[in-house]
Short mmCIF file of C-alpha atoms in Angstrom, two decimals:
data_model
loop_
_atom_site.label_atom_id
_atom_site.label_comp_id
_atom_site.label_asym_id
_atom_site.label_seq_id
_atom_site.Cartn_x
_atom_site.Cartn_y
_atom_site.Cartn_z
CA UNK E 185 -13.42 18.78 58.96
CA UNK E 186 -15.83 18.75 56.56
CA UNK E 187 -18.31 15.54 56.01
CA UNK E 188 -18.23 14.70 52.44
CA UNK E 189 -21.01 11.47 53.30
CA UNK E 190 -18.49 9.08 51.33
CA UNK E 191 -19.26 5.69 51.79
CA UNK E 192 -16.83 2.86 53.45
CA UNK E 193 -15.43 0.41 51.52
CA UNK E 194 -17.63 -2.63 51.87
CA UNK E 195 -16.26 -5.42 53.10
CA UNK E 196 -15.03 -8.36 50.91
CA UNK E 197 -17.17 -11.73 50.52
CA UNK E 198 -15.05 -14.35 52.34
CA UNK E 199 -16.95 -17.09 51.03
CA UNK E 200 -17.77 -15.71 47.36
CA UNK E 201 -20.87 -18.03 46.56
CA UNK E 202 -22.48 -19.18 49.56
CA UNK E 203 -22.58 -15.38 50.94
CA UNK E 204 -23.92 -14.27 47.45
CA UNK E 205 -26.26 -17.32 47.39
CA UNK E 206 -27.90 -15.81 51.12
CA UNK E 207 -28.00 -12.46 49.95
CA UNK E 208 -29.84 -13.59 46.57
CA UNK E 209 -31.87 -15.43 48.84
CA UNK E 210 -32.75 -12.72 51.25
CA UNK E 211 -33.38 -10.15 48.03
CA UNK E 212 -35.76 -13.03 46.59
CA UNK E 213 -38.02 -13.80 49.42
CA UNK E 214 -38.77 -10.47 50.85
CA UNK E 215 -42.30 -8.97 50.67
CA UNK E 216 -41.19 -6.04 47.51
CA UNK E 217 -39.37 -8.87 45.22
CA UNK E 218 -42.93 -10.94 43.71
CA UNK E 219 -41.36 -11.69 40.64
CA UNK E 220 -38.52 -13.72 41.84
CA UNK E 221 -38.67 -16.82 44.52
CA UNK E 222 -35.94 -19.29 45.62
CA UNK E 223 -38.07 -22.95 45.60
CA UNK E 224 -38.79 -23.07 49.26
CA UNK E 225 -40.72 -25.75 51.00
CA UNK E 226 -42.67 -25.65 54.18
CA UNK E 227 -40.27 -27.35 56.77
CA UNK E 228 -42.93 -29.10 58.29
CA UNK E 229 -43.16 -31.22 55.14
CA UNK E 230 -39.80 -32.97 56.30
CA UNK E 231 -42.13 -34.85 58.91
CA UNK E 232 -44.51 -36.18 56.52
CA UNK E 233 -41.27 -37.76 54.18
CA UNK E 234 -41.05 -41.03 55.95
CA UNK E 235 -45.17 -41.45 55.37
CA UNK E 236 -44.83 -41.00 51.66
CA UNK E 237 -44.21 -42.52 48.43
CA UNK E 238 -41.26 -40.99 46.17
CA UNK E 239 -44.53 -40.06 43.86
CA UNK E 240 -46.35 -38.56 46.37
CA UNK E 241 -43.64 -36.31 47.50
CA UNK E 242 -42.82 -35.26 43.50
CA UNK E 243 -47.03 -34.87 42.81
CA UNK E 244 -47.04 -32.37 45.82
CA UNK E 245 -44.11 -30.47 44.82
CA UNK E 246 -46.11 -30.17 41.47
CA UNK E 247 -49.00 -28.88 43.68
CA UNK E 248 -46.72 -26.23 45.28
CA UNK E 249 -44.96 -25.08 41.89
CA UNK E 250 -48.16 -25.05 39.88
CA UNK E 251 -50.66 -23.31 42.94
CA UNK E 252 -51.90 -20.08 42.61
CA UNK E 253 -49.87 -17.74 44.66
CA UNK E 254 -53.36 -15.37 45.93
CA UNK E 255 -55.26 -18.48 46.59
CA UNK E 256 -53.28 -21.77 47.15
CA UNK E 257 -55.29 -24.12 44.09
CA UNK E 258 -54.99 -25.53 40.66
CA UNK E 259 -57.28 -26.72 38.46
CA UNK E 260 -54.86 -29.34 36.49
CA UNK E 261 -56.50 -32.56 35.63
CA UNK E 262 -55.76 -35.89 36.31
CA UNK E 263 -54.94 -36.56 32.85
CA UNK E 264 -52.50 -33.58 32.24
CA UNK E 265 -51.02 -34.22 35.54
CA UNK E 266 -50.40 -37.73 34.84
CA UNK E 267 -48.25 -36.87 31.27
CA UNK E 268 -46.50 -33.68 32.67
CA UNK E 269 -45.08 -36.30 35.46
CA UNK E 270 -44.49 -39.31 33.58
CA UNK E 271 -46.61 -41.51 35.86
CA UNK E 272 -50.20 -43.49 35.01
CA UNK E 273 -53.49 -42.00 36.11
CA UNK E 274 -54.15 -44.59 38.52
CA UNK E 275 -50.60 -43.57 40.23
CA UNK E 276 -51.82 -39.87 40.10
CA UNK E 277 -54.97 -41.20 41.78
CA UNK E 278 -53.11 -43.23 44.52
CA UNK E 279 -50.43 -40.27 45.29
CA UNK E 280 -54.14 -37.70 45.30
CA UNK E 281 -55.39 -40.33 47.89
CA UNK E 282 -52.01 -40.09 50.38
CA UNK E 283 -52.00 -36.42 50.26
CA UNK E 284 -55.26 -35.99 51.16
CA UNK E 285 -55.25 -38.79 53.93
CA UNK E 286 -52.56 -36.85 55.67
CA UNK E 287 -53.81 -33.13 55.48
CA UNK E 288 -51.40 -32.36 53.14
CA UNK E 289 -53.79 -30.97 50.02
CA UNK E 290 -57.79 -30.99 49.89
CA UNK E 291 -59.32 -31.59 46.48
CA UNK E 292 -63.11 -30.17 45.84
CA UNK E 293 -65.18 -30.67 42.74
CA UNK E 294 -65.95 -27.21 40.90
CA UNK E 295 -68.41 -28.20 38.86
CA UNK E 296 -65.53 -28.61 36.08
CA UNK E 297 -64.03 -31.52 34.36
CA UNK E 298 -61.13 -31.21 36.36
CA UNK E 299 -60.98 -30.69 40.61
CA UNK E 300 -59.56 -27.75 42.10
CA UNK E 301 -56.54 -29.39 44.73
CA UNK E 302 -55.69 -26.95 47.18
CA UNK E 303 -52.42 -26.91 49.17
CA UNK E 304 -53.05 -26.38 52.60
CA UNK E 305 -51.05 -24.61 55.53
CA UNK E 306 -48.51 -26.69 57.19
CA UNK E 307 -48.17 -23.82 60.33
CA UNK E 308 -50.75 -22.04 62.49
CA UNK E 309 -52.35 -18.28 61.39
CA UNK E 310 -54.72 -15.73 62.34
CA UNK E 311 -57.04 -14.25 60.03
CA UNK E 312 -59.52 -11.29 60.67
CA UNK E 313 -63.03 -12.20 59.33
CA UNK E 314 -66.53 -10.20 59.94
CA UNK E 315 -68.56 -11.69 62.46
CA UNK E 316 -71.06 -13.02 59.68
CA UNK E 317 -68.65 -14.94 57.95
CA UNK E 318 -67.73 -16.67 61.10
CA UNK E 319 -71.18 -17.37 61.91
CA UNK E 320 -71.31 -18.82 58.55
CA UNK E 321 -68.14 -20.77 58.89
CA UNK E 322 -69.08 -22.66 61.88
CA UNK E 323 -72.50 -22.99 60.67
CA UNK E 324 -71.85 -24.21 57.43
CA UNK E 325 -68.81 -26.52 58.62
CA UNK E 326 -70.78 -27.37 61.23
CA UNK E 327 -68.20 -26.71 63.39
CA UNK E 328 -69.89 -25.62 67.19
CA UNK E 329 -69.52 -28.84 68.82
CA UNK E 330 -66.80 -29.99 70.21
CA UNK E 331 -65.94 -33.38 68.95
CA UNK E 332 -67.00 -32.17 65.03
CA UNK E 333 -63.98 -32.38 63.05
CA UNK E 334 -63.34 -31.34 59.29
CA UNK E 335 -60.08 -32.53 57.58
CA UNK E 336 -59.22 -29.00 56.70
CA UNK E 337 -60.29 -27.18 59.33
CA UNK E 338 -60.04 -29.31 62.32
CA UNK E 339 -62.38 -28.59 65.01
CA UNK E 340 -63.14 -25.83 67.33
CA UNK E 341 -60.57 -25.71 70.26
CA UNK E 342 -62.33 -22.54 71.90
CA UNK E 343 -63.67 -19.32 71.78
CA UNK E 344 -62.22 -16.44 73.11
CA UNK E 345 -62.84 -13.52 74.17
CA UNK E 346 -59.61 -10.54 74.34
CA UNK E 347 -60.17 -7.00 76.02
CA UNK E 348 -56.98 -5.02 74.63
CA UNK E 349 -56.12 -2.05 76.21
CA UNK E 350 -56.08 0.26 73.38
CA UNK E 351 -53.62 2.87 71.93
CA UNK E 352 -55.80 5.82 72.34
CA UNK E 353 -56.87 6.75 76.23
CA UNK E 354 -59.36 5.29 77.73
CA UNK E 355 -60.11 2.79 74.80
CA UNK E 356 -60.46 -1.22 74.86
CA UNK E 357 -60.44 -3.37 71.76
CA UNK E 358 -62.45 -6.37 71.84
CA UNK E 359 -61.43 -9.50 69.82
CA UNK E 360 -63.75 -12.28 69.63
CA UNK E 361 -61.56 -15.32 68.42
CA UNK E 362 -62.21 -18.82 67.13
CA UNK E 363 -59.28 -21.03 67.52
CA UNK E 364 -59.70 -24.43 65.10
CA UNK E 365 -57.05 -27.08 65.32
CA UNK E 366 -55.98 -29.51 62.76
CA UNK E 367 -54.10 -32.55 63.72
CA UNK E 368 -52.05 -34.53 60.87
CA UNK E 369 -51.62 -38.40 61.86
CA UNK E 370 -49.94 -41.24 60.37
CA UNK E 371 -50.86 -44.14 62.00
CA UNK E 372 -52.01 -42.55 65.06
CA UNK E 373 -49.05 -40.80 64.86
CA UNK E 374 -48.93 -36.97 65.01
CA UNK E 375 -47.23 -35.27 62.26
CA UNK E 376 -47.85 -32.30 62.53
CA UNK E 377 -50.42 -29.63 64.16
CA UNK E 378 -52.14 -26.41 62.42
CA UNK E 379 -53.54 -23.86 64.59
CA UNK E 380 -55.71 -21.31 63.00
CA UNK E 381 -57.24 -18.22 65.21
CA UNK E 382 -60.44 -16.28 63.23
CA UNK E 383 -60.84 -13.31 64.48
CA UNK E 384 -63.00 -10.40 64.44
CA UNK E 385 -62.18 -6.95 66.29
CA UNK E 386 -64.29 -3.76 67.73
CA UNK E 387 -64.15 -1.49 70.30
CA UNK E 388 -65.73 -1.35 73.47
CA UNK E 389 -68.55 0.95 74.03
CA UNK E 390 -69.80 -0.50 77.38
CA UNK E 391 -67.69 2.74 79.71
CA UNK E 392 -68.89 -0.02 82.76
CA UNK E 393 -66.78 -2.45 81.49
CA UNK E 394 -64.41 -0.30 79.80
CA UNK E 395 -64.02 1.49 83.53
CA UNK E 396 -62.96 -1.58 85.46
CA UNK E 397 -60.88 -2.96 82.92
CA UNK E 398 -58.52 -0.16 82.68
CA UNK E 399 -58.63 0.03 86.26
CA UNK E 400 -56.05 -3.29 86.42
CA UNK E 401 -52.60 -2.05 87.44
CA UNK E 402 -51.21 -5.22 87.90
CA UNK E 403 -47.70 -6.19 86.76
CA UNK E 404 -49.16 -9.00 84.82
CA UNK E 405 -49.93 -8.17 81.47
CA UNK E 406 -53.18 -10.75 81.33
CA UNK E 407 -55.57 -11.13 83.72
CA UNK E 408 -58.63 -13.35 83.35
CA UNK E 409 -61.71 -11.68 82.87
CA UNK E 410 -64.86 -13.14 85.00
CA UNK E 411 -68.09 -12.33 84.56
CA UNK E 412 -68.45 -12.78 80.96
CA UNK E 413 -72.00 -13.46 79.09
CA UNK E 414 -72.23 -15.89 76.96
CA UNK E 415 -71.12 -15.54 72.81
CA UNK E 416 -74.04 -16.32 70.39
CA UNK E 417 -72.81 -17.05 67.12
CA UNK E 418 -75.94 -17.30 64.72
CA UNK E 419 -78.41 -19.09 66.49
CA UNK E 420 -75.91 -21.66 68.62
CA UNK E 421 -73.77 -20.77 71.83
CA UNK E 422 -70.53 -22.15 71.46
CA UNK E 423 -68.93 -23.45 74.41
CA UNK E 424 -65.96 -23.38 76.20
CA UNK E 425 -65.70 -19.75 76.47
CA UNK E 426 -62.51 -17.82 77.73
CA UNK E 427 -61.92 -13.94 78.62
CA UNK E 428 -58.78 -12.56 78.99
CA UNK E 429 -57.46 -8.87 79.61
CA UNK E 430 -54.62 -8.07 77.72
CA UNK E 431 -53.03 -4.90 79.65
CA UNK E 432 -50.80 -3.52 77.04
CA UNK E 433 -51.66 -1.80 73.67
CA UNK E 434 -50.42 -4.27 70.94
CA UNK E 435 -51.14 -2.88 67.25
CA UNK E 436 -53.82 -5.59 66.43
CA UNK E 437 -53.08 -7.41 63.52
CA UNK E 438 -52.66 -11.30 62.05
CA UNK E 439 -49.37 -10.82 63.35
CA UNK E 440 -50.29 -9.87 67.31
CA UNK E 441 -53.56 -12.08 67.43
CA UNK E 442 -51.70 -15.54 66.68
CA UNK E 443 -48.86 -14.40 69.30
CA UNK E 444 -51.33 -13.51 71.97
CA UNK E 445 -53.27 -16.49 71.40
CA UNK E 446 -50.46 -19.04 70.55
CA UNK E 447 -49.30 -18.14 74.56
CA UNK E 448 -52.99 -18.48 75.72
CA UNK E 449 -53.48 -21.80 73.91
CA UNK E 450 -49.77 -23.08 73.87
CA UNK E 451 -50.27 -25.54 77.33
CA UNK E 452 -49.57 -22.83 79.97
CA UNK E 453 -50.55 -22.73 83.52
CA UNK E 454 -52.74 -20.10 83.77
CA UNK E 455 -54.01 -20.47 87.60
CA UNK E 456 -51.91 -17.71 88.75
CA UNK E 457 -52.96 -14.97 86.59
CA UNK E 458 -55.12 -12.05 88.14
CA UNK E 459 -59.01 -11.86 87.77
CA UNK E 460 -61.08 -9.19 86.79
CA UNK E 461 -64.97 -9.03 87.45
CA UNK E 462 -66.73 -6.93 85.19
#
């Protein structure tokens, strides 16, 4: 017989519009479609509802409609915000005040007429910076103790320290991570919780280290790593320090530093794990 490649029949919507609705929805929200979006709202933002006045909740949506979509801000006015929403300036002020009380935006002067209001993250990331910048970050934020908090930021849970056993023989990636955590209360209530991991990544040149790393066979796939000097960011030592071994060969990315360290950070026993002494 002879394959002609004709496509099957496909099969028949059984549900006309919701079915077309998902796969509009699906077409519209991934990654090569940026010039169409379904209105989608963090779902985290259902926690803060209760919290919030009927004009808070319409002055953020404004936020999220009107934001930049590289850089999360708009520059809007109180004045222009007040007549595109119907509401008096004093409301706009009040609703401003809510938001920001519960870590939902973060408004910064700009040297303009108007503030820039910034929508901020509802769910935990990982972002790769150079180690200057986070030497800058915690310096500027003054963020190296560990009871100094920033609305936006939070404060510094840890800093860790990740050998990766690397794709290529014989290779270990280091990751130096920051993990800051941002609580959201409402009357001492927790709303919500915002874990961010800063990262920066290299590769091991130490063959010492590099030796007895790779020379864990254990089933685990993390051992803790003893041993380990301490980090000096700038000119301050930030403190508590963990090491960790990761024995597999992850492609590092955003994407596989928040897993690893969402597990490492997420409340596990870790007692049982394997130790390395390099």
């Amino acid at each position: 017989m002879i394959k002609l490649n004709l496509k099957k029949n496909e099969t028949r919507f059984k549900n006309t519009e919701s079915e077309l609705l998902s796969l509009f929805h699906a077409s519209a929200t991934g990654k090569t479609n940026k010039a169409f979006r379904f209105a989608k709202v963090d779902s985290n933002f259902a926690a803060f509802l209760p919290h919030l006045k009927d004009g808070a909740v319409k002055l953020y949506l404004y936020y999220t409609v009107v934001a930049n979509n590289d850089t999360g801000e708009s520059w809007y006015s109180i004045d222009t915000i007040s007549k595109k929403l119907g509401a008096t300036e004093r409301s706009i002020g009040n609703w401003n005040n809510q938001l920001e009380n519960l870590g939902l935006i973060f408004r910064t002067s700009t040297g303009k007429k108007s503030k820039a209001t910034f929508v901020l993250p509802l769910t935990g990331f990982a972002v790769k910076m150079s180690i200057q910048q986070i030497e800058q970050l915690l310096g500027e934020l003054n963020l190296y103790g560990a009871n100094e908090y920033t609305r936006v930021f939070g404060k510094v849970q840890s800093v860790t320290k990740l050998y990766v056993k690397g794709e290529v023989a014989d290779t270990v990636n280091e990751i130096l991570c920051v993990h800051l955590q941002r609580l959201c209360t409402a009357e001492s209530v927790e709303l919500n919780r915002v874990d961010t991991f800063i990262y920066n990544i290299s590769t091991t040149a130490n063959e010492d280290v590099v030796k007895k790393l790779l020379a864990f066979e254990g089933e685990d796939k993390v051992a803790i790593v003893n041993g380990e000097k301490e980090i000096v960011l700038g000119k301050k030592t930030p403190s508590p320090l963990q090491c960790f071994f990761i024995n597999d060969s992850p492609k590092i990315d955003d994407t596989a530093v928040y897993e690893i360290m969402s597990q490492l950070t997420d409340d596990v026993d870790i007692s049982d794990l394997a130790h390395i002494t390099i």
